[in-house]
Amino acid sequence: GDSVTQMEGPVTLSEEAFLTINCTYTATGYPSLFWYVQYPGEGLQLLLKATKADDKGSNKGFEATYRKETTSFHLEKGSVQVSDSAVYFCALASGGYNKLIFGAGTRLAVHP
Amino acid sequence: EAQVTQNPRYLITVTGKKLTVTCSQNMNHEYMSWYRQDPGLGLRQIYYSMNVEVTDKGDVPEGYKVSRKEKRNFPLILESPSPNQTSLYFCASASSVRNTGELFFGEGSRLTVL
């Protein structure tokens, strides 16, 4: 079945460092791909999305490119801030679009 | 303010004592869904609803019930809770079944079953 695999965390970075969180997927057909962020004590929020191959989603300085050839959707940010500390979830929607399939999540901790 | 509201936010209960977690959205969304979040497993879908009176099982429906009598409400019912249902629960909604990837989430309900 469809699945999403994320790099294990936690990822610990200093402020202004470059961030990459890896995400790969397995799916039949042509899924849409998403990144969600969960700040402490809150629900998930949609961060960015891409609906077809080579699309680049971007928001709040974060970017991810839909790579069909490598079945990947890695999240990147050029300069992280303490306020980016959160759990990041990669997800895909496919087939009947009745649900999102989430990865296990990657915790990011950014220190001053 | 557009939001998904869940209650209670925190609950400790005992095995077998029926409980309901309420979920309400004020965005006139067609699609609603319940997820549970467990460490190392991400979020797994319990049930979903594509519209009023239309509900279906997700990946982990055992031990749960839902209903969708009104568009705005989608309660999650645990008829006889067990300790393996201790988890963090999220309700989510989307404007339509074509946009189920763009979910609006509630703040979560942390349930502990002793």
mmCIF file with all atom_site columns, C-alpha atoms in Angstrom, chain A residues 31-37 45-60 62-67 72-75 89-93 97 100, chain B residues 95 98-104:
data_model
loop_
_atom_site.group_PDB
_atom_site.id
_atom_site.type_symbol
_atom_site.label_atom_id
_atom_site.label_alt_id
_atom_site.label_comp_id
_atom_site.label_asym_id
_atom_site.label_entity_id
_atom_site.label_seq_id
_atom_site.pdbx_PDB_ins_code
_atom_site.Cartn_x
_atom_site.Cartn_y
_atom_site.Cartn_z
_atom_site.occupancy
_atom_site.B_iso_or_equiv
_atom_site.pdbx_formal_charge
_atom_site.auth_seq_id
_atom_site.auth_comp_id
_atom_site.auth_asym_id
_atom_site.auth_atom_id
_atom_site.pdbx_PDB_model_num
ATOM 1  C CA . PRO A 1 31  ? -0.163  11.393 -5.475  1.00 0.00 ? 31  PRO A CA 1
ATOM 2  C CA . SER A 1 32  ? -0.224  14.920 -4.151  1.00 0.00 ? 32  SER A CA 1
ATOM 3  C CA . LEU A 1 33  ? 2.424   15.590 -1.513  1.00 0.00 ? 33  LEU A CA 1
ATOM 4  C CA . PHE A 1 34  ? 2.296   17.756 1.593   1.00 0.00 ? 34  PHE A CA 1
ATOM 5  C CA . TRP A 1 35  ? 4.314   18.978 4.526   1.00 0.00 ? 35  TRP A CA 1
ATOM 6  C CA . TYR A 1 36  ? 2.512   19.699 7.776   1.00 0.00 ? 36  TYR A CA 1
ATOM 7  C CA . VAL A 1 37  ? 3.992   21.315 10.901  1.00 0.00 ? 37  VAL A CA 1
ATOM 8  C CA . GLN A 1 45  ? -0.988  23.034 10.083  1.00 0.00 ? 45  GLN A CA 1
ATOM 9  C CA . LEU A 1 46  ? -0.455  22.731 6.360   1.00 0.00 ? 46  LEU A CA 1
ATOM 10 C CA . LEU A 1 47  ? 2.973   24.146 5.528   1.00 0.00 ? 47  LEU A CA 1
ATOM 11 C CA . LEU A 1 48  ? 3.232   23.531 1.787   1.00 0.00 ? 48  LEU A CA 1
ATOM 12 C CA . LYS A 1 49  ? 2.096   21.211 -0.964  1.00 0.00 ? 49  LYS A CA 1
ATOM 13 C CA . ALA A 1 50  ? 2.876   20.005 -4.489  1.00 0.00 ? 50  ALA A CA 1
ATOM 14 C CA . THR A 1 51  ? 0.403   18.283 -6.738  1.00 0.00 ? 51  THR A CA 1
ATOM 15 C CA . LYS A 1 52  ? 2.494   17.047 -9.663  1.00 0.00 ? 52  LYS A CA 1
ATOM 16 C CA . ALA A 1 53  ? 6.027   16.085 -10.588 1.00 0.00 ? 53  ALA A CA 1
ATOM 17 C CA . ASP A 1 54  ? 8.617   18.895 -10.528 1.00 0.00 ? 54  ASP A CA 1
ATOM 18 C CA . ASP A 1 55  ? 6.252   21.208 -8.664  1.00 0.00 ? 55  ASP A CA 1
ATOM 19 C CA . LYS A 1 56  ? 7.916   23.201 -5.906  1.00 0.00 ? 56  LYS A CA 1
ATOM 20 C CA . GLY A 1 57  ? 5.878   24.067 -2.843  1.00 0.00 ? 57  GLY A CA 1
ATOM 21 C CA . SER A 1 58  ? 7.048   26.958 -0.686  1.00 0.00 ? 58  SER A CA 1
ATOM 22 C CA . ASN A 1 59  ? 5.904   28.847 2.394   1.00 0.00 ? 59  ASN A CA 1
ATOM 23 C CA . LYS A 1 60  ? 7.551   30.790 5.247   1.00 0.00 ? 60  LYS A CA 1
ATOM 24 C CA . PHE A 1 62  ? 10.487  26.423 3.514   1.00 0.00 ? 62  PHE A CA 1
ATOM 25 C CA . GLU A 1 63  ? 10.620  24.644 0.169   1.00 0.00 ? 63  GLU A CA 1
ATOM 26 C CA . ALA A 1 64  ? 10.089  21.134 -1.159  1.00 0.00 ? 64  ALA A CA 1
ATOM 27 C CA . THR A 1 65  ? 10.232  19.805 -4.719  1.00 0.00 ? 65  THR A CA 1
ATOM 28 C CA . TYR A 1 66  ? 8.181   16.855 -5.935  1.00 0.00 ? 66  TYR A CA 1
ATOM 29 C CA . ARG A 1 67  ? 10.725  14.450 -7.466  1.00 0.00 ? 67  ARG A CA 1
ATOM 30 C CA . SER A 1 72  ? 11.060  12.155 -2.778  1.00 0.00 ? 72  SER A CA 1
ATOM 31 C CA . PHE A 1 73  ? 9.730   15.399 -1.310  1.00 0.00 ? 73  PHE A CA 1
ATOM 32 C CA . HIS A 1 74  ? 12.517  16.698 0.943   1.00 0.00 ? 74  HIS A CA 1
ATOM 33 C CA . LEU A 1 75  ? 11.856  19.760 3.057   1.00 0.00 ? 75  LEU A CA 1
ATOM 34 C CA . PHE A 1 89  ? 5.141   15.573 8.927   1.00 0.00 ? 89  PHE A CA 1
ATOM 35 C CA . CYS A 1 90  ? 5.369   14.540 5.312   1.00 0.00 ? 90  CYS A CA 1
ATOM 36 C CA . ALA A 1 91  ? 2.119   13.225 3.836   1.00 0.00 ? 91  ALA A CA 1
ATOM 37 C CA . LEU A 1 92  ? 0.585   12.027 0.617   1.00 0.00 ? 92  LEU A CA 1
ATOM 38 C CA . ALA A 1 93  ? -2.919  11.905 -0.788  1.00 0.00 ? 93  ALA A CA 1
ATOM 39 C CA . TYR A 1 97  ? -8.345  11.120 -1.774  1.00 0.00 ? 97  TYR A CA 1
ATOM 40 C CA . LEU A 1 100 ? -3.825  11.612 3.998   1.00 0.00 ? 100 LEU A CA 1
ATOM 41 C CA . SER B 2 95  ? -13.663 22.051 2.263   1.00 0.00 ? 95  SER B CA 1
ATOM 42 C CA . ARG B 2 98  ? -11.375 17.000 -3.662  1.00 0.00 ? 98  ARG B CA 1
ATOM 43 C CA . ASN B 2 99  ? -9.266  18.849 -1.077  1.00 0.00 ? 99  ASN B CA 1
ATOM 44 C CA . THR B 2 100 ? -8.734  16.190 1.566   1.00 0.00 ? 100 THR B CA 1
ATOM 45 C CA . GLY B 2 101 ? -5.006  16.843 1.456   1.00 0.00 ? 101 GLY B CA 1
ATOM 46 C CA . GLU B 2 102 ? -5.554  20.360 2.785   1.00 0.00 ? 102 GLU B CA 1
ATOM 47 C CA . LEU B 2 103 ? -6.806  19.615 6.245   1.00 0.00 ? 103 LEU B CA 1
ATOM 48 C CA . PHE B 2 104 ? -7.646  21.997 9.059   1.00 0.00 ? 104 PHE B CA 1
#
